[in-house]
Amino acid sequence: MRVVLAGGGTAGHVEPALALADALRRINPDTQVLCLGTERGLEQRLVPMRGYELALIPAVPLPRKLTPQLLSVPGRLANAISTAAKHLERIQADVLVGFGGYVATPGYLAARSRRIPIVVHEANPLPGLANRLGARLTPHVFTGHPHTEIRNGRYIGIPLRTRISTLDRLAAGDRARAKLGLRPDLPTLLIFGGSQGAQVINQTAFECAEDFHQAGIQVLHVVGPKNADGPEDRTRGGVPYVVVPYVDEMELAYAAADVAMCRSGALTCAELTAVGLPGAFVPLAIGNGEQRLNAEPIVQAGGGIMVANSELSPQWIREQLIPLLLDTDRLVAMSEAASRLGRRDADMALAREVIAVANGDRSGVDMPIDYSEEPGDAR
């Protein structure tokens, strides 16, 4: 089977696509996978690192409003569609799976013009423009959020890497803390802001470093690759505060932590609930509030707390986050609540659907799961 994946730009598009690719290869190691991407997205690094072929097409951002840029869209889009179509023809694709982003629209339209079956996966509660278009071209539409409103949508969850979806935090905790330079006996806060870091979160956390030390709370702070040249040890009084640009094995960071203070992108929320890690969510205030919508069900179920980006402050950390980290019973309850919302098998579920569509059969089949070793991911 020959599969083309169209999902570039952010980790929220690229990582689920790669998790699906891994699942397809576990089912049938002979599956040929081609990923469409652009020169500006994270796929430039992530796709080759995971061992998959990357084919570049021109990026065509679609303006949300009537602007002079709109006049240039038809010509640039036609070029991108033509380029995508050549890649589809080159590998004789059996199916195209789109995850949104700049590459999805040309991919959908190229597949439609070549009568290649289309599968759409929308991770967010509010669908993007590309996937809203894709959902009009196929009945095979799946969502990562149970309340996403999109044509033909059916909830399936977000495909996750097996190192995340199979993680046993309790069993791996001590080993993870030792590897990351943390103590086994202290409450642990993981701080990260997505693949590039988050300046507001970083700065506020640094301002509270002394508060964490005084409370006996150790910190693993992933500041983002653009915000540090290398690891930095800010340990004081025997309480670790470890600063790193990124973490290659994010599952170790999850295993080491008791709480994660982070943004609330769809992928982050899916990973935290899958592993049962409580979140202190700081939604990025963009678009129509998608990140807030991602976190709300988790908070309402008792699996996390949330603060607006504009309201994140040292006072909030002192009054809300630090007391949470010191309350073992509450942490256990929140972990259980988060776990109840998580879905660990979305990669295999979506893979079965893709295979069924490629074969012209929506019924799917009962296929064995063979979890194999994978390289680490950068975060």
mmCIF file of C-alpha atoms in Angstrom:
data_model
loop_
_atom_site.group_PDB
_atom_site.id
_atom_site.type_symbol
_atom_site.label_atom_id
_atom_site.label_comp_id
_atom_site.label_asym_id
_atom_site.label_seq_id
_atom_site.Cartn_x
_atom_site.Cartn_y
_atom_site.Cartn_z
ATOM 1 C CA MET A 1 0.000 0.000 0.000
ATOM 2 C CA ARG A 2 1.187 3.512 -0.853
ATOM 3 C CA VAL A 3 0.108 6.326 1.472
ATOM 4 C CA VAL A 4 0.652 10.068 1.183
ATOM 5 C CA LEU A 5 0.413 12.127 4.377
ATOM 6 C CA ALA A 6 -0.327 15.859 4.170
ATOM 7 C CA GLY A 7 0.175 17.625 7.465
ATOM 8 C CA GLY A 8 2.893 20.192 7.937
ATOM 9 C CA GLY A 9 3.873 23.329 9.788
ATOM 10 C CA THR A 10 3.484 22.628 13.498
ATOM 11 C CA ALA A 11 4.104 19.614 15.710
ATOM 12 C CA GLY A 12 0.329 19.370 16.119
ATOM 13 C CA HIS A 13 0.063 18.491 12.433
ATOM 14 C CA VAL A 14 3.321 16.607 11.900
ATOM 15 C CA GLU A 15 3.447 14.334 14.967
ATOM 16 C CA PRO A 16 -0.013 12.727 14.485
ATOM 17 C CA ALA A 17 0.853 12.129 10.826
ATOM 18 C CA LEU A 18 4.097 10.402 11.800
ATOM 19 C CA ALA A 19 2.337 8.389 14.506
ATOM 20 C CA LEU A 20 -0.066 7.150 11.824
ATOM 21 C CA ALA A 21 2.875 6.297 9.560
ATOM 22 C CA ASP A 22 4.444 4.262 12.365
ATOM 23 C CA ALA A 23 1.157 2.419 12.949
ATOM 24 C CA LEU A 24 0.768 1.619 9.258
ATOM 25 C CA ARG A 25 4.289 0.214 9.196
ATOM 26 C CA ARG A 26 3.595 -1.904 12.292
ATOM 27 C CA ILE A 27 0.626 -3.435 10.491
ATOM 28 C CA ASN A 28 2.513 -3.882 7.218
ATOM 29 C CA PRO A 29 6.254 -3.119 7.133
ATOM 30 C CA ASP A 30 6.070 -2.873 3.331
ATOM 31 C CA THR A 31 3.754 0.160 3.423
ATOM 32 C CA GLN A 32 5.254 3.013 1.397
ATOM 33 C CA VAL A 33 4.813 6.396 3.092
ATOM 34 C CA LEU A 34 5.422 9.797 1.526
ATOM 35 C CA CYS A 35 4.981 12.980 3.580
ATOM 36 C CA LEU A 36 4.134 16.265 1.896
ATOM 37 C CA GLY A 37 5.616 19.349 3.517
ATOM 38 C CA THR A 38 6.960 22.851 2.983
ATOM 39 C CA GLU A 39 10.335 24.458 3.533
ATOM 40 C CA ARG A 40 9.082 26.433 6.541
ATOM 41 C CA GLY A 41 7.591 23.694 8.716
ATOM 42 C CA LEU A 42 8.881 21.378 11.440
ATOM 43 C CA GLU A 43 8.466 18.490 9.012
ATOM 44 C CA GLN A 44 11.815 19.514 7.491
ATOM 45 C CA ARG A 45 13.500 18.083 10.599
ATOM 46 C CA LEU A 46 10.989 15.623 12.045
ATOM 47 C CA VAL A 47 10.104 13.590 8.953
ATOM 48 C CA PRO A 48 13.656 12.582 7.897
ATOM 49 C CA MET A 49 14.567 11.996 11.562
ATOM 50 C CA ARG A 50 11.806 9.396 11.756
ATOM 51 C CA GLY A 51 12.952 7.674 8.567
ATOM 52 C CA TYR A 52 10.228 8.774 6.145
ATOM 53 C CA GLU A 53 10.471 10.422 2.736
ATOM 54 C CA LEU A 54 9.605 14.127 2.585
ATOM 55 C CA ALA A 55 8.425 15.802 -0.621
ATOM 56 C CA LEU A 56 8.231 19.605 -0.623
ATOM 57 C CA ILE A 57 5.440 21.673 -2.155
ATOM 58 C CA PRO A 58 4.988 25.465 -2.119
ATOM 59 C CA ALA A 59 3.327 26.856 0.998
ATOM 60 C CA VAL A 60 0.054 28.649 0.259
ATOM 61 C CA PRO A 61 -1.341 30.402 3.349
ATOM 62 C CA LEU A 62 -5.018 31.204 2.875
ATOM 63 C CA PRO A 63 -5.965 34.724 4.079
ATOM 64 C CA ARG A 64 -8.872 34.762 6.514
ATOM 65 C CA LYS A 65 -9.981 38.184 5.280
ATOM 66 C CA LEU A 66 -10.314 40.045 1.986
ATOM 67 C CA THR A 67 -6.831 41.461 1.452
ATOM 68 C CA PRO A 68 -4.648 42.161 -1.616
ATOM 69 C CA GLN A 69 -2.881 38.860 -0.865
ATOM 70 C CA LEU A 70 -6.054 37.050 -1.884
ATOM 71 C CA LEU A 71 -5.413 37.988 -5.518
ATOM 72 C CA SER A 72 -2.214 35.938 -5.613
ATOM 73 C CA VAL A 73 -3.733 32.820 -4.059
ATOM 74 C CA PRO A 74 -5.233 31.147 -7.180
ATOM 75 C CA GLY A 75 -1.944 31.113 -9.089
ATOM 76 C CA ARG A 76 0.153 29.955 -6.153
ATOM 77 C CA LEU A 77 -2.441 27.351 -5.190
ATOM 78 C CA ALA A 78 -2.528 25.971 -8.728
ATOM 79 C CA ASN A 79 1.249 25.559 -8.639
ATOM 80 C CA ALA A 80 1.085 23.790 -5.265
ATOM 81 C CA ILE A 81 -1.702 21.475 -6.472
ATOM 82 C CA SER A 82 0.294 20.604 -9.582
ATOM 83 C CA THR A 83 3.387 19.837 -7.505
ATOM 84 C CA ALA A 84 1.386 17.685 -5.071
ATOM 85 C CA ALA A 85 -0.243 15.827 -7.950
ATOM 86 C CA LYS A 86 3.160 14.949 -9.426
ATOM 87 C CA HIS A 87 4.195 13.387 -6.115
ATOM 88 C CA LEU A 88 0.933 11.432 -5.895
ATOM 89 C CA GLU A 89 1.435 10.115 -9.409
ATOM 90 C CA ARG A 90 5.113 9.333 -8.817
ATOM 91 C CA ILE A 91 4.385 6.846 -6.028
ATOM 92 C CA GLN A 92 0.974 5.812 -7.431
ATOM 93 C CA ALA A 93 -0.749 6.697 -4.160
ATOM 94 C CA ASP A 94 -3.597 4.511 -2.928
ATOM 95 C CA VAL A 95 -4.843 7.075 -0.391
ATOM 96 C CA LEU A 96 -4.072 10.580 0.871
ATOM 97 C CA VAL A 97 -4.465 11.402 4.564
ATOM 98 C CA GLY A 98 -4.596 15.083 5.521
ATOM 99 C CA PHE A 99 -4.025 16.568 8.964
ATOM 100 C CA GLY A 100 -4.375 20.261 8.146
ATOM 101 C CA GLY A 101 -1.835 23.015 7.658
ATOM 102 C CA TYR A 102 -0.480 24.646 4.508
ATOM 103 C CA VAL A 103 0.119 21.390 2.638
ATOM 104 C CA ALA A 104 -3.317 19.871 3.231
ATOM 105 C CA THR A 105 -5.346 22.027 0.818
ATOM 106 C CA PRO A 106 -3.123 21.353 -2.225
ATOM 107 C CA GLY A 107 -2.973 17.713 -1.193
ATOM 108 C CA TYR A 108 -6.748 17.367 -0.969
ATOM 109 C CA LEU A 109 -7.358 19.072 -4.309
ATOM 110 C CA ALA A 110 -4.606 17.107 -6.049
ATOM 111 C CA ALA A 111 -5.994 13.810 -4.736
ATOM 112 C CA ARG A 112 -9.511 14.796 -5.761
ATOM 113 C CA SER A 113 -8.355 15.599 -9.297
ATOM 114 C CA ARG A 114 -6.672 12.186 -9.540
ATOM 115 C CA ARG A 115 -9.623 10.318 -7.975
ATOM 116 C CA ILE A 116 -7.450 9.142 -5.083
ATOM 117 C CA PRO A 117 -9.387 8.403 -1.856
ATOM 118 C CA ILE A 118 -9.047 11.055 0.850
ATOM 119 C CA VAL A 119 -9.025 10.690 4.642
ATOM 120 C CA VAL A 120 -9.173 13.777 6.866
ATOM 121 C CA HIS A 121 -8.052 13.994 10.499
ATOM 122 C CA GLU A 122 -8.915 17.158 12.448
ATOM 123 C CA ALA A 123 -7.271 17.416 15.866
ATOM 124 C CA ASN A 124 -8.860 20.614 17.157
ATOM 125 C CA PRO A 125 -12.334 21.468 18.465
ATOM 126 C CA LEU A 126 -12.544 24.237 15.846
ATOM 127 C CA PRO A 127 -11.608 22.858 12.415
ATOM 128 C CA GLY A 128 -9.148 24.766 10.266
ATOM 129 C CA LEU A 129 -9.898 26.025 6.771
ATOM 130 C CA ALA A 130 -7.974 23.250 5.024
ATOM 131 C CA ASN A 131 -9.782 20.447 6.818
ATOM 132 C CA ARG A 132 -13.168 22.092 6.395
ATOM 133 C CA LEU A 133 -12.473 21.977 2.666
ATOM 134 C CA GLY A 134 -11.203 18.401 2.857
ATOM 135 C CA ALA A 135 -14.320 17.305 4.721
ATOM 136 C CA ARG A 136 -16.395 18.390 1.741
ATOM 137 C CA LEU A 137 -14.443 16.108 -0.556
ATOM 138 C CA THR A 138 -14.709 12.826 1.364
ATOM 139 C CA PRO A 139 -16.959 10.972 3.812
ATOM 140 C CA HIS A 140 -13.887 9.683 5.667
ATOM 141 C CA VAL A 141 -13.390 12.358 8.330
ATOM 142 C CA PHE A 142 -12.072 11.678 11.845
ATOM 143 C CA THR A 143 -11.592 13.978 14.812
ATOM 144 C CA GLY A 144 -9.256 14.167 17.772
ATOM 145 C CA HIS A 145 -11.793 15.943 19.988
ATOM 146 C CA PRO A 146 -15.210 14.438 20.807
ATOM 147 C CA HIS A 147 -17.059 17.725 20.259
ATOM 148 C CA THR A 148 -15.497 18.856 16.985
ATOM 149 C CA GLU A 149 -18.151 20.010 14.530
ATOM 150 C CA ILE A 150 -17.067 19.115 11.023
ATOM 151 C CA ARG A 151 -18.884 17.526 8.129
ATOM 152 C CA ASN A 152 -18.880 13.702 8.295
ATOM 153 C CA GLY A 153 -16.742 13.845 11.439
ATOM 154 C CA ARG A 154 -16.340 10.830 13.723
ATOM 155 C CA TYR A 155 -14.343 10.909 16.969
ATOM 156 C CA ILE A 156 -11.266 8.690 16.975
ATOM 157 C CA GLY A 157 -8.678 10.552 19.087
ATOM 158 C CA ILE A 158 -5.234 11.877 18.155
ATOM 159 C CA PRO A 159 -2.559 9.402 16.999
ATOM 160 C CA LEU A 160 0.338 9.397 19.456
ATOM 161 C CA ARG A 161 3.809 7.889 19.354
ATOM 162 C CA THR A 162 3.976 4.516 21.055
ATOM 163 C CA ARG A 163 6.628 5.758 23.474
ATOM 164 C CA ILE A 164 3.957 8.122 24.782
ATOM 165 C CA SER A 165 0.839 5.974 24.431
ATOM 166 C CA THR A 166 2.409 2.940 26.150
ATOM 167 C CA LEU A 167 4.129 4.878 28.943
ATOM 168 C CA ASP A 168 3.673 3.654 32.526
ATOM 169 C CA ARG A 169 4.563 6.787 34.489
ATOM 170 C CA LEU A 170 4.748 5.080 37.860
ATOM 171 C CA ALA A 171 7.025 2.286 36.666
ATOM 172 C CA ALA A 172 9.324 4.630 34.739
ATOM 173 C CA GLY A 173 9.400 7.523 37.219
ATOM 174 C CA ASP A 174 12.593 6.825 39.168
ATOM 175 C CA ARG A 175 14.620 5.913 36.090
ATOM 176 C CA ALA A 176 13.375 9.011 34.258
ATOM 177 C CA ARG A 177 14.262 11.340 37.136
ATOM 178 C CA ALA A 178 17.735 9.880 37.440
ATOM 179 C CA LYS A 179 18.390 10.292 33.718
ATOM 180 C CA LEU A 180 17.177 13.894 33.766
ATOM 181 C CA GLY A 181 19.241 14.915 36.807
ATOM 182 C CA LEU A 182 16.321 15.024 39.248
ATOM 183 C CA ARG A 183 15.866 13.568 42.718
ATOM 184 C CA PRO A 184 13.465 10.641 43.282
ATOM 185 C CA ASP A 185 11.958 12.056 46.483
ATOM 186 C CA LEU A 186 10.722 15.552 45.594
ATOM 187 C CA PRO A 187 7.547 16.849 43.921
ATOM 188 C CA THR A 188 8.401 17.564 40.302
ATOM 189 C CA LEU A 189 7.140 20.274 37.967
ATOM 190 C CA LEU A 190 7.667 19.954 34.228
ATOM 191 C CA ILE A 191 7.522 23.246 32.329
ATOM 192 C CA PHE A 192 7.410 23.444 28.542
ATOM 193 C CA GLY A 193 5.841 25.678 25.936
ATOM 194 C CA GLY A 194 5.519 23.498 22.866
ATOM 195 C CA SER A 195 8.152 22.819 20.240
ATOM 196 C CA GLN A 196 9.548 26.379 20.304
ATOM 197 C CA GLY A 197 9.035 27.329 23.944
ATOM 198 C CA ALA A 198 6.807 30.069 25.404
ATOM 199 C CA GLN A 199 8.367 33.313 26.593
ATOM 200 C CA VAL A 200 5.622 34.246 29.067
ATOM 201 C CA ILE A 201 5.735 30.851 30.737
ATOM 202 C CA ASN A 202 9.538 30.830 30.785
ATOM 203 C CA GLN A 203 9.888 34.273 32.341
ATOM 204 C CA THR A 204 7.204 33.754 34.986
ATOM 205 C CA ALA A 205 8.693 30.424 36.018
ATOM 206 C CA PHE A 206 12.174 31.904 36.362
ATOM 207 C CA GLU A 207 10.760 34.642 38.591
ATOM 208 C CA CYS A 208 9.443 31.901 40.896
ATOM 209 C CA ALA A 209 12.654 29.873 41.070
ATOM 210 C CA GLU A 210 13.241 30.834 44.704
ATOM 211 C CA ASP A 211 9.635 29.940 45.592
ATOM 212 C CA PHE A 212 10.120 26.472 44.120
ATOM 213 C CA HIS A 213 13.365 26.027 46.050
ATOM 214 C CA GLN A 214 11.788 27.119 49.313
ATOM 215 C CA ALA A 215 8.846 24.739 48.816
ATOM 216 C CA GLY A 216 11.122 21.796 47.985
ATOM 217 C CA ILE A 217 9.723 21.472 44.437
ATOM 218 C CA GLN A 218 12.184 20.435 41.741
ATOM 219 C CA VAL A 219 11.760 21.707 38.191
ATOM 220 C CA LEU A 220 12.536 20.394 34.731
ATOM 221 C CA HIS A 221 12.193 23.475 32.527
ATOM 222 C CA VAL A 222 12.208 22.964 28.739
ATOM 223 C CA VAL A 223 12.676 26.501 27.457
ATOM 224 C CA GLY A 224 12.731 25.807 23.713
ATOM 225 C CA PRO A 225 15.704 25.499 21.331
ATOM 226 C CA LYS A 226 15.721 29.221 20.495
ATOM 227 C CA ASN A 227 15.893 30.263 24.142
ATOM 228 C CA ALA A 228 19.020 28.443 25.347
ATOM 229 C CA ASP A 229 22.278 27.211 23.845
ATOM 230 C CA GLY A 230 22.506 24.207 26.140
ATOM 231 C CA PRO A 231 21.504 22.739 29.518
ATOM 232 C CA GLU A 232 21.776 24.909 32.628
ATOM 233 C CA ASP A 233 21.694 23.773 36.242
ATOM 234 C CA ARG A 234 19.982 26.280 38.565
ATOM 235 C CA THR A 235 19.909 23.894 41.539
ATOM 236 C CA ARG A 236 19.962 25.562 44.956
ATOM 237 C CA GLY A 237 19.956 24.042 48.419
ATOM 238 C CA GLY A 238 19.822 20.534 47.004
ATOM 239 C CA VAL A 239 16.559 21.222 45.116
ATOM 240 C CA PRO A 240 17.140 20.704 41.369
ATOM 241 C CA TYR A 241 16.079 23.279 38.795
ATOM 242 C CA VAL A 242 17.205 21.869 35.459
ATOM 243 C CA VAL A 243 16.935 24.074 32.366
ATOM 244 C CA VAL A 244 17.228 22.457 28.922
ATOM 245 C CA PRO A 245 16.545 23.729 25.376
ATOM 246 C CA TYR A 246 14.610 20.595 24.447
ATOM 247 C CA VAL A 247 14.043 16.970 25.469
ATOM 248 C CA ASP A 248 14.751 14.194 22.980
ATOM 249 C CA GLU A 249 12.661 11.641 24.892
ATOM 250 C CA MET A 250 9.541 13.477 25.993
ATOM 251 C CA GLU A 251 8.137 10.322 27.574
ATOM 252 C CA LEU A 252 10.897 10.540 30.193
ATOM 253 C CA ALA A 253 9.875 14.093 31.069
ATOM 254 C CA TYR A 254 6.263 12.963 31.480
ATOM 255 C CA ALA A 255 7.329 10.012 33.634
ATOM 256 C CA ALA A 256 9.437 12.240 35.874
ATOM 257 C CA ALA A 257 6.748 14.876 36.462
ATOM 258 C CA ASP A 258 3.849 15.249 38.888
ATOM 259 C CA VAL A 259 2.387 18.262 37.033
ATOM 260 C CA ALA A 260 3.107 19.887 33.677
ATOM 261 C CA MET A 261 2.777 23.654 33.251
ATOM 262 C CA CYS A 262 2.339 24.124 29.529
ATOM 263 C CA ARG A 263 0.317 25.386 26.601
ATOM 264 C CA SER A 264 -2.786 23.438 25.642
ATOM 265 C CA GLY A 265 -2.416 22.519 22.013
ATOM 266 C CA ALA A 266 -4.433 19.523 20.907
ATOM 267 C CA LEU A 267 -1.407 17.217 20.813
ATOM 268 C CA THR A 268 -0.205 18.278 24.261
ATOM 269 C CA CYS A 269 -3.644 17.681 25.773
ATOM 270 C CA ALA A 270 -3.880 14.278 24.097
ATOM 271 C CA GLU A 271 -0.462 13.249 25.403
ATOM 272 C CA LEU A 272 -1.076 14.409 28.979
ATOM 273 C CA THR A 273 -4.399 12.593 29.234
ATOM 274 C CA ALA A 274 -2.955 9.456 27.632
ATOM 275 C CA VAL A 275 -0.234 9.250 30.299
ATOM 276 C CA GLY A 276 -2.394 10.599 33.145
ATOM 277 C CA LEU A 277 -0.272 13.663 33.886
ATOM 278 C CA PRO A 278 -2.173 16.630 35.424
ATOM 279 C CA GLY A 279 -1.764 19.863 33.494
ATOM 280 C CA ALA A 280 -1.486 23.460 34.618
ATOM 281 C CA PHE A 281 -2.608 24.872 31.299
ATOM 282 C CA VAL A 282 -1.742 28.332 29.986
ATOM 283 C CA PRO A 283 -3.619 28.488 26.651
ATOM 284 C CA LEU A 284 -2.015 30.491 23.892
ATOM 285 C CA ALA A 285 -4.440 33.292 23.053
ATOM 286 C CA ILE A 286 -4.663 32.829 19.288
ATOM 287 C CA GLY A 287 -7.409 32.278 16.731
ATOM 288 C CA ASN A 288 -10.815 31.626 18.222
ATOM 289 C CA GLY A 289 -9.526 30.313 21.529
ATOM 290 C CA GLU A 290 -8.759 26.806 20.284
ATOM 291 C CA GLN A 291 -6.264 26.059 23.037
ATOM 292 C CA ARG A 292 -8.701 27.045 25.762
ATOM 293 C CA LEU A 293 -11.278 24.713 24.211
ATOM 294 C CA ASN A 294 -8.712 21.893 24.199
ATOM 295 C CA ALA A 295 -8.066 22.235 27.928
ATOM 296 C CA GLU A 296 -11.590 22.928 29.174
ATOM 297 C CA PRO A 297 -12.838 19.305 29.190
ATOM 298 C CA ILE A 298 -9.744 18.196 31.111
ATOM 299 C CA VAL A 299 -10.150 20.938 33.708
ATOM 300 C CA GLN A 300 -13.884 20.280 34.036
ATOM 301 C CA ALA A 301 -13.193 16.579 34.598
ATOM 302 C CA GLY A 302 -10.693 17.394 37.352
ATOM 303 C CA GLY A 303 -7.563 16.485 35.405
ATOM 304 C CA GLY A 304 -5.978 19.927 35.350
ATOM 305 C CA ILE A 305 -6.142 23.604 36.184
ATOM 306 C CA MET A 306 -6.048 26.546 33.817
ATOM 307 C CA VAL A 307 -4.996 30.189 33.825
ATOM 308 C CA ALA A 308 -5.267 32.726 31.018
ATOM 309 C CA ASN A 309 -1.994 33.756 29.410
ATOM 310 C CA SER A 310 -2.600 37.371 30.497
ATOM 311 C CA GLU A 311 -3.214 36.266 34.102
ATOM 312 C CA LEU A 312 -0.198 34.012 34.541
ATOM 313 C CA SER A 313 1.898 35.586 37.285
ATOM 314 C CA PRO A 314 4.236 34.676 40.139
ATOM 315 C CA GLN A 315 1.278 35.192 42.480
ATOM 316 C CA TRP A 316 -0.784 32.581 40.609
ATOM 317 C CA ILE A 317 2.084 30.125 40.823
ATOM 318 C CA ARG A 318 2.500 30.747 44.550
ATOM 319 C CA GLU A 319 -1.222 30.547 45.330
ATOM 320 C CA GLN A 320 -2.395 27.841 42.900
ATOM 321 C CA LEU A 321 0.420 25.759 41.442
ATOM 322 C CA ILE A 322 2.779 25.292 44.381
ATOM 323 C CA PRO A 323 0.003 24.182 46.798
ATOM 324 C CA LEU A 324 -1.154 21.679 44.149
ATOM 325 C CA LEU A 325 2.308 20.160 43.842
ATOM 326 C CA LEU A 326 2.458 19.696 47.612
ATOM 327 C CA ASP A 327 -0.955 17.970 47.821
ATOM 328 C CA THR A 328 -0.291 14.285 47.063
ATOM 329 C CA ASP A 329 -3.910 13.154 47.391
ATOM 330 C CA ARG A 330 -5.100 15.813 44.969
ATOM 331 C CA LEU A 331 -2.395 14.919 42.479
ATOM 332 C CA VAL A 332 -3.429 11.274 42.516
ATOM 333 C CA ALA A 333 -7.083 12.206 41.946
ATOM 334 C CA MET A 334 -6.168 14.556 39.100
ATOM 335 C CA SER A 335 -3.982 11.928 37.459
ATOM 336 C CA GLU A 336 -6.836 9.435 37.514
ATOM 337 C CA ALA A 337 -9.244 12.030 36.122
ATOM 338 C CA ALA A 338 -6.870 12.907 33.284
ATOM 339 C CA SER A 339 -6.355 9.228 32.446
ATOM 340 C CA ARG A 340 -10.078 8.661 32.072
ATOM 341 C CA LEU A 341 -10.119 11.166 29.199
ATOM 342 C CA GLY A 342 -7.060 9.804 27.416
ATOM 343 C CA ARG A 343 -7.055 7.598 24.343
ATOM 344 C CA ARG A 344 -3.962 5.502 23.711
ATOM 345 C CA ASP A 345 -4.998 3.573 20.603
ATOM 346 C CA ALA A 346 -5.954 6.295 18.120
ATOM 347 C CA ASP A 347 -2.920 5.552 15.923
ATOM 348 C CA MET A 348 -3.980 1.969 15.293
ATOM 349 C CA ALA A 349 -7.661 2.887 15.013
ATOM 350 C CA LEU A 350 -6.929 5.478 12.333
ATOM 351 C CA ALA A 351 -4.489 3.153 10.555
ATOM 352 C CA ARG A 352 -7.192 0.518 10.217
ATOM 353 C CA GLU A 353 -9.576 3.102 8.787
ATOM 354 C CA VAL A 354 -6.979 4.307 6.283
ATOM 355 C CA ILE A 355 -6.281 0.757 5.130
ATOM 356 C CA ALA A 356 -9.995 0.098 4.750
ATOM 357 C CA VAL A 357 -10.454 3.258 2.673
ATOM 358 C CA ALA A 358 -7.456 2.434 0.478
ATOM 359 C CA ASN A 359 -8.945 -1.023 -0.102
ATOM 360 C CA GLY A 360 -12.367 0.393 -0.860
ATOM 361 C CA ASP A 361 -13.839 -1.076 2.323
ATOM 362 C CA ARG A 362 -14.840 0.923 5.403
ATOM 363 C CA SER A 363 -15.342 -2.126 7.640
ATOM 364 C CA GLY A 364 -11.723 -2.421 8.769
ATOM 365 C CA VAL A 365 -10.071 -5.623 9.966
ATOM 366 C CA ASP A 366 -8.648 -6.993 13.183
ATOM 367 C CA MET A 367 -4.916 -6.507 12.768
ATOM 368 C CA PRO A 368 -2.113 -7.354 15.213
ATOM 369 C CA ILE A 369 -0.197 -4.633 17.036
ATOM 370 C CA ASP A 370 3.585 -5.016 17.134
ATOM 371 C CA TYR A 371 5.066 -2.117 19.097
ATOM 372 C CA SER A 372 8.639 -1.650 17.954
ATOM 373 C CA GLU A 373 11.418 0.569 19.189
ATOM 374 C CA GLU A 374 11.382 4.149 17.870
ATOM 375 C CA PRO A 375 13.852 7.030 17.898
ATOM 376 C CA GLY A 376 13.229 9.841 20.399
ATOM 377 C CA ASP A 377 11.400 13.055 19.531
ATOM 378 C CA ALA A 378 12.569 16.603 20.105
ATOM 379 C CA ARG A 379 10.356 18.933 22.106
#
